[in-house]
Amino acid sequence: DRPLPTISLIDMRRETTWTDGLAETLSQPLVERLGQHVAAGGQVILFLNRRGFSTVLLCSKCGEVARCDHCDVSLTYHRPDHSLRCHHCDLRRPTPEFCPQCEGTEIFLRGAGTQKVEAELAERLPHVRVLRMDRDTTRRRGAHVHLLRDFVEKKADLLLGTQMVAKGLDFPSVTLVGIVSADTALTLPDFRASERAFQLLTQVSGRAGRGESPGEVVIQTYNPEHFSILCAIRQNYEEFFSQEMAQRRELPYPPFAHLVNLIISDEDEAVAAGSARRAAQAVIAAAGTNAGQTEVVGPAPCPLARLRGRWRHHFLVRDASRARLTAVLTEALGKLTPEDRSRLTVDVDAVTLL
């Protein structure tokens, strides 16, 4: 059996450096390890689960952020065609030269995606041959196969990618895996955020040291004390499971309760909000004397409040008994008007709360 890779943590609160007012995405210790592994003949996988160049275009004068017209998200800057894109509805527009709100010209990019990391690598490690693998570079049929073949044939030293490089790949020459930001998954407003972070860190770390040479994993984070990150470093699933289950039992979240996310959407925000209130009231009424066991949380705007031109409100219903929960929802939804039902999506055992 091959030994597990050694895993080290870089506290970005101490290691972040600034150039022209912008934070470097890669810490100096990680850059040094990248160079050392490549010089020794190894290959490297660098993981960042965010494509594009920068995630926010910001006016420093009035604070205006470029946002999608159809979704409640900021637009991502893509460098190759100098465009702003929405990664939810694929809206695209040229990057403005001045702020459309105040006409100021001091517009800055904030946040980092794979394109920015690629540019930073070219500047700081110009001798390292880089392949970038994300949705933008694999749109054409067979593109991902071509990229992976080039990496296997050692036509590149470093494979930079999003979640598509996290699992299922076996490269014996990869001796180092660098995780640019362990915090991306933790920022999601979802009770499974810690689980997803632990899972992703564990999966990505498993790409290192699959050949004869020992593997190394370097993780950058602004949350070095977070238990999911510490458990991933220690490769201790039992400890993670124990802490995660204690938190879910207290709230309670699955597996200690069954959870249904009811999402109401409409092109008119007031209509969506009204339908959500009526649906929630119908569930509360159907729960009746079970109100202490069938819990309704909300309604409220979804974390992603607008998507593809439709406003979204939701509420959660949870109960320890699936049979009781099913009976309550069946009765409540049967009393809604056809118009309200047409706006409703019922997500049983919801995978995401966005």
GROMACS .gro file of C-alpha atoms in nm:
model
  354
    1ASP     CA    1   0.000   0.000   0.000
    2ARG     CA    2   0.121   0.348  -0.086
    3PRO     CA    3   0.154   0.593   0.203
    4LEU     CA    4  -0.101   0.873   0.228
    5PRO     CA    5   0.021   1.211   0.102
    6THR     CA    6   0.153   1.461   0.353
    7ILE     CA    7  -0.087   1.754   0.390
    8SER     CA    8   0.009   2.105   0.498
    9LEU     CA    9  -0.201   2.414   0.560
   10ILE     CA   10  -0.124   2.771   0.455
   11ASP     CA   11  -0.297   3.042   0.660
   12MET     CA   12  -0.379   3.304   0.398
   13ARG     CA   13  -0.447   3.563   0.667
   14ARG     CA   14  -0.070   3.573   0.716
   15GLU     CA   15   0.055   3.480   0.370
   16THR     CA   16  -0.155   3.700   0.137
   17THR     CA   17   0.056   3.950  -0.056
   18TRP     CA   18  -0.071   4.252  -0.249
   19THR     CA   19   0.031   4.385  -0.590
   20ASP     CA   20  -0.114   4.714  -0.718
   21GLY     CA   21  -0.390   4.691  -0.459
   22LEU     CA   22  -0.488   4.336  -0.558
   23ALA     CA   23  -0.435   4.024  -0.348
   24GLU     CA   24  -0.218   3.753  -0.502
   25THR     CA   25  -0.416   3.431  -0.539
   26LEU     CA   26  -0.118   3.202  -0.481
   27SER     CA   27   0.088   3.233  -0.164
   28GLN     CA   28   0.466   3.238  -0.189
   29PRO     CA   29   0.504   2.902  -0.007
   30LEU     CA   30   0.270   2.734  -0.256
   31VAL     CA   31   0.447   2.893  -0.554
   32GLU     CA   32   0.781   2.767  -0.419
   33ARG     CA   33   0.649   2.412  -0.375
   34LEU     CA   34   0.505   2.418  -0.728
   35GLY     CA   35   0.844   2.514  -0.868
   36GLN     CA   36   1.028   2.254  -0.660
   37HIS     CA   37   0.805   1.964  -0.762
   38VAL     CA   38   0.822   2.054  -1.131
   39ALA     CA   39   1.202   2.092  -1.109
   40ALA     CA   40   1.219   1.743  -0.956
   41GLY     CA   41   1.029   1.598  -1.252
   42GLY     CA   42   0.689   1.570  -1.088
   43GLN     CA   43   0.357   1.696  -1.215
   44VAL     CA   44   0.114   1.917  -1.026
   45ILE     CA   45  -0.265   1.950  -1.003
   46LEU     CA   46  -0.394   2.289  -0.890
   47PHE     CA   47  -0.759   2.305  -0.787
   48LEU     CA   48  -0.994   2.605  -0.770
   49ASN     CA   49  -1.368   2.546  -0.799
   50ARG     CA   50  -1.439   2.880  -0.964
   51ARG     CA   51  -1.398   2.949  -1.334
   52GLY     CA   52  -1.350   3.282  -1.507
   53PHE     CA   53  -1.092   3.551  -1.426
   54SER     CA   54  -1.255   3.758  -1.151
   55THR     CA   55  -1.589   3.710  -0.979
   56VAL     CA   56  -1.671   4.077  -0.918
   57LEU     CA   57  -1.635   4.398  -1.122
   58LEU     CA   58  -1.654   4.684  -0.872
   59CYS     CA   59  -1.665   5.063  -0.903
   60SER     CA   60  -1.443   5.214  -0.633
   61LYS     CA   61  -1.627   5.547  -0.650
   62CYS     CA   62  -1.989   5.442  -0.584
   63GLY     CA   63  -1.951   5.072  -0.495
   64GLU     CA   64  -2.163   4.952  -0.788
   65VAL     CA   65  -2.115   4.582  -0.873
   66ALA     CA   66  -2.186   4.448  -1.222
   67ARG     CA   67  -2.482   4.212  -1.181
   68CYS     CA   68  -2.688   3.987  -1.406
   69ASP     CA   69  -3.015   4.131  -1.539
   70HIS     CA   70  -3.193   3.798  -1.487
   71CYS     CA   71  -3.025   3.642  -1.179
   72ASP     CA   72  -2.938   3.771  -0.833
   73VAL     CA   73  -2.563   3.722  -0.882
   74SER     CA   74  -2.262   3.927  -0.980
   75LEU     CA   75  -2.122   3.882  -1.330
   76THR     CA   76  -1.790   3.705  -1.373
   77TYR     CA   77  -1.516   3.865  -1.581
   78HIS     CA   78  -1.370   3.643  -1.855
   79ARG     CA   79  -1.037   3.764  -1.985
   80PRO     CA   80  -1.006   3.602  -2.333
   81ASP     CA   81  -1.295   3.800  -2.484
   82HIS     CA   82  -1.303   4.078  -2.221
   83SER     CA   83  -1.663   3.991  -2.135
   84LEU     CA   84  -1.886   3.972  -1.828
   85ARG     CA   85  -2.085   3.650  -1.797
   86CYS     CA   86  -2.353   3.500  -1.575
   87HIS     CA   87  -2.271   3.138  -1.492
   88HIS     CA   88  -2.640   3.062  -1.428
   89CYS     CA   89  -2.823   3.193  -1.737
   90ASP     CA   90  -2.520   3.256  -1.965
   91LEU     CA   91  -2.595   3.626  -2.015
   92ARG     CA   92  -2.293   3.797  -2.173
   93ARG     CA   93  -2.204   4.161  -2.214
   94PRO     CA   94  -1.889   4.361  -2.294
   95THR     CA   95  -1.689   4.485  -1.997
   96PRO     CA   96  -1.764   4.858  -1.953
   97GLU     CA   97  -1.488   5.119  -1.955
   98PHE     CA   98  -1.675   5.329  -1.699
   99CYS     CA   99  -1.935   5.269  -1.428
  100PRO     CA  100  -2.290   5.274  -1.571
  101GLN     CA  101  -2.417   5.409  -1.239
  102CYS     CA  102  -2.187   5.708  -1.171
  103GLU     CA  103  -1.972   5.710  -1.488
  104GLY     CA  104  -1.658   5.671  -1.277
  105THR     CA  105  -1.353   5.519  -1.445
  106GLU     CA  106  -1.196   5.354  -1.138
  107ILE     CA  107  -1.330   5.002  -1.196
  108PHE     CA  108  -1.155   4.712  -1.025
  109LEU     CA  109  -1.170   4.334  -1.043
  110ARG     CA  110  -1.212   4.137  -0.721
  111GLY     CA  111  -1.215   3.764  -0.653
  112ALA     CA  112  -1.029   3.499  -0.849
  113GLY     CA  113  -1.117   3.225  -1.093
  114THR     CA  114  -0.910   2.974  -1.288
  115GLN     CA  115  -0.823   3.227  -1.559
  116LYS     CA  116  -0.667   3.460  -1.302
  117VAL     CA  117  -0.467   3.176  -1.149
  118GLU     CA  118  -0.347   3.081  -1.499
  119ALA     CA  119  -0.232   3.439  -1.560
  120GLU     CA  120  -0.059   3.452  -1.222
  121LEU     CA  121   0.125   3.127  -1.291
  122ALA     CA  122   0.246   3.262  -1.626
  123GLU     CA  123   0.387   3.565  -1.449
  124ARG     CA  124   0.541   3.401  -1.143
  125LEU     CA  125   0.643   3.062  -1.289
  126PRO     CA  126   0.689   3.131  -1.662
  127HIS     CA  127   0.883   2.807  -1.721
  128VAL     CA  128   0.596   2.587  -1.596
  129ARG     CA  129   0.370   2.454  -1.874
  130VAL     CA  130   0.006   2.490  -1.768
  131LEU     CA  131  -0.314   2.328  -1.892
  132ARG     CA  132  -0.645   2.476  -1.773
  133MET     CA  133  -0.944   2.244  -1.750
  134ASP     CA  134  -1.282   2.401  -1.677
  135ARG     CA  135  -1.616   2.444  -1.851
  136ASP     CA  136  -1.475   2.720  -2.072
  137THR     CA  137  -1.189   2.506  -2.209
  138THR     CA  138  -1.394   2.188  -2.252
  139ARG     CA  139  -1.700   2.318  -2.440
  140ARG     CA  140  -1.603   2.145  -2.763
  141ARG     CA  141  -1.672   1.776  -2.797
  142GLY     CA  142  -1.375   1.567  -2.687
  143ALA     CA  143  -1.184   1.867  -2.552
  144HIS     CA  144  -1.146   1.723  -2.202
  145VAL     CA  145  -1.009   1.396  -2.342
  146HIS     CA  146  -0.752   1.590  -2.543
  147LEU     CA  147  -0.645   1.792  -2.237
  148LEU     CA  148  -0.608   1.483  -2.018
  149ARG     CA  149  -0.411   1.303  -2.289
  150ASP     CA  150  -0.170   1.594  -2.314
  151PHE     CA  151  -0.120   1.586  -1.937
  152VAL     CA  152  -0.065   1.208  -1.931
  153GLU     CA  153   0.189   1.246  -2.212
  154LYS     CA  154   0.365   1.513  -2.002
  155LYS     CA  155   0.311   1.791  -2.252
  156ALA     CA  156   0.232   2.004  -1.947
  157ASP     CA  157   0.370   2.025  -1.595
  158LEU     CA  158   0.059   2.154  -1.421
  159LEU     CA  159  -0.312   2.084  -1.461
  160LEU     CA  160  -0.525   2.370  -1.330
  161GLY     CA  161  -0.893   2.299  -1.299
  162THR     CA  162  -1.230   2.314  -1.130
  163GLN     CA  163  -1.426   2.025  -0.981
  164MET     CA  164  -1.376   1.813  -1.292
  165VAL     CA  165  -1.016   1.744  -1.177
  166ALA     CA  166  -1.122   1.654  -0.822
  167LYS     CA  167  -1.192   1.283  -0.861
  168GLY     CA  168  -1.169   0.987  -1.092
  169LEU     CA  169  -0.829   1.082  -1.234
  170ASP     CA  170  -0.518   0.870  -1.186
  171PHE     CA  171  -0.187   1.034  -1.279
  172PRO     CA  172   0.113   0.844  -1.135
  173SER     CA  173   0.345   1.140  -1.204
  174VAL     CA  174   0.145   1.385  -0.992
  175THR     CA  175   0.342   1.446  -0.674
  176LEU     CA  176   0.178   1.769  -0.559
  177VAL     CA  177  -0.182   1.884  -0.533
  178GLY     CA  178  -0.245   2.248  -0.447
  179ILE     CA  179  -0.587   2.366  -0.330
  180VAL     CA  180  -0.608   2.738  -0.402
  181SER     CA  181  -0.903   2.802  -0.170
  182ALA     CA  182  -1.048   2.553   0.075
  183ASP     CA  183  -1.308   2.813   0.174
  184THR     CA  184  -1.521   2.823  -0.142
  185ALA     CA  185  -1.758   2.546  -0.033
  186LEU     CA  186  -1.779   2.677   0.324
  187THR     CA  187  -1.930   3.010   0.217
  188LEU     CA  188  -2.247   2.851   0.078
  189PRO     CA  189  -2.562   2.904   0.291
  190ASP     CA  190  -2.632   2.533   0.315
  191PHE     CA  191  -2.632   2.290   0.607
  192ARG     CA  192  -2.422   2.049   0.397
  193ALA     CA  193  -2.144   2.307   0.339
  194SER     CA  194  -1.901   2.147   0.586
  195GLU     CA  195  -1.969   1.800   0.446
  196ARG     CA  196  -1.908   1.920   0.091
  197ALA     CA  197  -1.586   2.095   0.193
  198PHE     CA  198  -1.454   1.782   0.368
  199GLN     CA  199  -1.554   1.561   0.076
  200LEU     CA  200  -1.395   1.787  -0.183
  201LEU     CA  201  -1.070   1.831   0.010
  202THR     CA  202  -1.045   1.455   0.060
  203GLN     CA  203  -1.117   1.380  -0.306
  204VAL     CA  204  -0.871   1.634  -0.440
  205SER     CA  205  -0.600   1.526  -0.196
  206GLY     CA  206  -0.635   1.172  -0.327
  207ARG     CA  207  -0.493   1.280  -0.665
  208ALA     CA  208  -0.141   1.316  -0.516
  209GLY     CA  209   0.116   1.037  -0.477
  210ARG     CA  210  -0.061   0.769  -0.681
  211GLY     CA  211   0.268   0.655  -0.834
  212GLU     CA  212   0.602   0.552  -0.686
  213SER     CA  213   0.695   0.900  -0.561
  214PRO     CA  214   0.543   1.023  -0.233
  215GLY     CA  215   0.263   1.276  -0.260
  216GLU     CA  216   0.215   1.617  -0.103
  217VAL     CA  217  -0.095   1.833  -0.064
  218VAL     CA  218  -0.089   2.206   0.011
  219ILE     CA  219  -0.414   2.374   0.116
  220GLN     CA  220  -0.468   2.751   0.125
  221THR     CA  221  -0.740   2.882   0.355
  222TYR     CA  222  -0.860   3.185   0.548
  223ASN     CA  223  -1.034   2.951   0.797
  224PRO     CA  224  -0.754   2.727   0.928
  225GLU     CA  225  -0.946   2.645   1.249
  226HIS     CA  226  -1.258   2.512   1.074
  227PHE     CA  227  -1.319   2.154   1.182
  228SER     CA  228  -1.391   2.024   0.829
  229ILE     CA  229  -1.053   2.149   0.706
  230LEU     CA  230  -0.866   2.019   1.011
  231CYS     CA  231  -1.031   1.678   0.981
  232ALA     CA  232  -0.944   1.662   0.611
  233ILE     CA  233  -0.581   1.742   0.690
  234ARG     CA  234  -0.573   1.469   0.954
  235GLN     CA  235  -0.763   1.241   0.713
  236ASN     CA  236  -0.989   1.159   1.005
  237TYR     CA  237  -1.338   1.079   0.883
  238GLU     CA  238  -1.456   0.955   1.224
  239GLU     CA  239  -1.375   1.287   1.391
  240PHE     CA  240  -1.548   1.483   1.114
  241PHE     CA  241  -1.854   1.259   1.131
  242SER     CA  242  -1.879   1.299   1.508
  243GLN     CA  243  -1.866   1.680   1.501
  244GLU     CA  244  -2.094   1.715   1.200
  245MET     CA  245  -2.357   1.482   1.347
  246ALA     CA  246  -2.353   1.669   1.679
  247GLN     CA  247  -2.433   1.995   1.498
  248ARG     CA  248  -2.708   1.840   1.285
  249ARG     CA  249  -2.869   1.667   1.584
  250GLU     CA  250  -2.896   1.998   1.769
  251LEU     CA  251  -3.073   2.189   1.490
  252PRO     CA  252  -3.206   1.925   1.374
  253TYR     CA  253  -3.100   1.858   1.015
  254PRO     CA  254  -3.086   1.529   0.822
  255PRO     CA  255  -3.036   1.250   0.913
  256PHE     CA  256  -3.215   1.348   1.236
  257ALA     CA  257  -3.511   1.498   1.050
  258HIS     CA  258  -3.658   1.472   0.703
  259LEU     CA  259  -3.632   1.802   0.518
  260VAL     CA  260  -3.839   1.937   0.229
  261ASN     CA  261  -3.755   2.262   0.052
  262LEU     CA  262  -4.057   2.425  -0.114
  263ILE     CA  263  -3.958   2.686  -0.374
  264ILE     CA  264  -4.206   2.931  -0.525
  265SER     CA  265  -4.098   3.131  -0.829
  266ASP     CA  266  -4.256   3.393  -1.053
  267GLU     CA  267  -4.149   3.676  -1.281
  268ASP     CA  268  -4.321   3.914  -1.036
  269GLU     CA  269  -4.151   3.924  -0.694
  270ALA     CA  270  -4.470   4.022  -0.508
  271VAL     CA  271  -4.658   3.731  -0.664
  272ALA     CA  272  -4.384   3.485  -0.564
  273ALA     CA  273  -4.380   3.620  -0.207
  274GLY     CA  274  -4.760   3.602  -0.180
  275SER     CA  275  -4.774   3.245  -0.310
  276ALA     CA  276  -4.500   3.144  -0.065
  277ARG     CA  277  -4.694   3.290   0.229
  278ARG     CA  278  -5.014   3.111   0.129
  279ALA     CA  279  -4.833   2.780   0.078
  280ALA     CA  280  -4.658   2.806   0.416
  281GLN     CA  281  -4.986   2.891   0.589
  282ALA     CA  282  -5.150   2.589   0.424
  283VAL     CA  283  -4.876   2.361   0.559
  284ILE     CA  284  -4.906   2.509   0.910
  285ALA     CA  285  -5.283   2.457   0.900
  286ALA     CA  286  -5.245   2.098   0.778
  287ALA     CA  287  -4.994   2.025   1.055
  288GLY     CA  288  -5.261   2.125   1.308
  289THR     CA  289  -5.193   1.962   1.642
  290ASN     CA  290  -4.868   1.824   1.501
  291ALA     CA  291  -4.728   2.176   1.482
  292GLY     CA  292  -4.468   2.095   1.745
  293GLN     CA  293  -4.344   1.799   1.540
  294THR     CA  294  -4.388   1.932   1.187
  295GLU     CA  295  -4.180   2.250   1.176
  296VAL     CA  296  -4.212   2.522   0.912
  297VAL     CA  297  -3.918   2.761   0.867
  298GLY     CA  298  -3.988   3.068   0.654
  299PRO     CA  299  -4.096   3.174   0.399
  300ALA     CA  300  -3.810   3.398   0.291
  301PRO     CA  301  -3.626   3.488  -0.030
  302CYS     CA  302  -3.398   3.208  -0.151
  303PRO     CA  303  -3.023   3.269  -0.109
  304LEU     CA  304  -3.023   3.288  -0.491
  305ALA     CA  305  -3.326   3.518  -0.493
  306ARG     CA  306  -3.360   3.559  -0.871
  307LEU     CA  307  -3.271   3.301  -1.133
  308ARG     CA  308  -3.323   3.326  -1.510
  309GLY     CA  309  -3.569   3.611  -1.469
  310ARG     CA  310  -3.783   3.451  -1.198
  311TRP     CA  311  -3.798   3.566  -0.834
  312ARG     CA  312  -3.765   3.281  -0.585
  313HIS     CA  313  -3.902   3.245  -0.231
  314HIS     CA  314  -3.888   2.929  -0.025
  315PHE     CA  315  -3.968   2.771   0.307
  316LEU     CA  316  -3.849   2.453   0.477
  317VAL     CA  317  -4.064   2.184   0.633
  318ARG     CA  318  -3.903   1.924   0.856
  319ASP     CA  319  -4.025   1.637   1.069
  320ALA     CA  320  -3.869   1.327   1.223
  321SER     CA  321  -4.147   1.117   1.066
  322ARG     CA  322  -4.149   1.086   0.688
  323ALA     CA  323  -4.503   0.946   0.692
  324ARG     CA  324  -4.634   1.241   0.895
  325LEU     CA  325  -4.446   1.489   0.677
  326THR     CA  326  -4.587   1.332   0.359
  327ALA     CA  327  -4.941   1.341   0.495
  328VAL     CA  328  -4.914   1.707   0.597
  329LEU     CA  329  -4.771   1.816   0.260
  330THR     CA  330  -5.025   1.613   0.061
  331GLU     CA  331  -5.313   1.777   0.247
  332ALA     CA  332  -5.165   2.128   0.227
  333LEU     CA  333  -5.071   2.121  -0.141
  334GLY     CA  334  -5.413   1.984  -0.230
  335LYS     CA  335  -5.571   2.302  -0.093
  336LEU     CA  336  -5.360   2.541  -0.299
  337THR     CA  337  -5.505   2.708  -0.606
  338PRO     CA  338  -5.387   2.583  -0.948
  339GLU     CA  339  -5.205   2.916  -0.993
  340ASP     CA  340  -5.008   2.876  -0.670
  341ARG     CA  341  -4.928   2.511  -0.746
  342SER     CA  342  -4.796   2.607  -1.090
  343ARG     CA  343  -4.531   2.826  -0.924
  344LEU     CA  344  -4.426   2.559  -0.675
  345THR     CA  345  -4.131   2.319  -0.678
  346VAL     CA  346  -4.114   2.058  -0.402
  347ASP     CA  347  -3.762   1.931  -0.329
  348VAL     CA  348  -3.782   1.629  -0.097
  349ASP     CA  349  -3.460   1.548   0.094
  350ALA     CA  350  -3.318   1.861  -0.063
  351VAL     CA  351  -2.959   1.834  -0.182
  352THR     CA  352  -2.912   2.212  -0.185
  353LEU     CA  353  -3.096   2.501  -0.022
  354LEU     CA  354  -2.984   2.766  -0.272
   0.00000   0.00000   0.00000
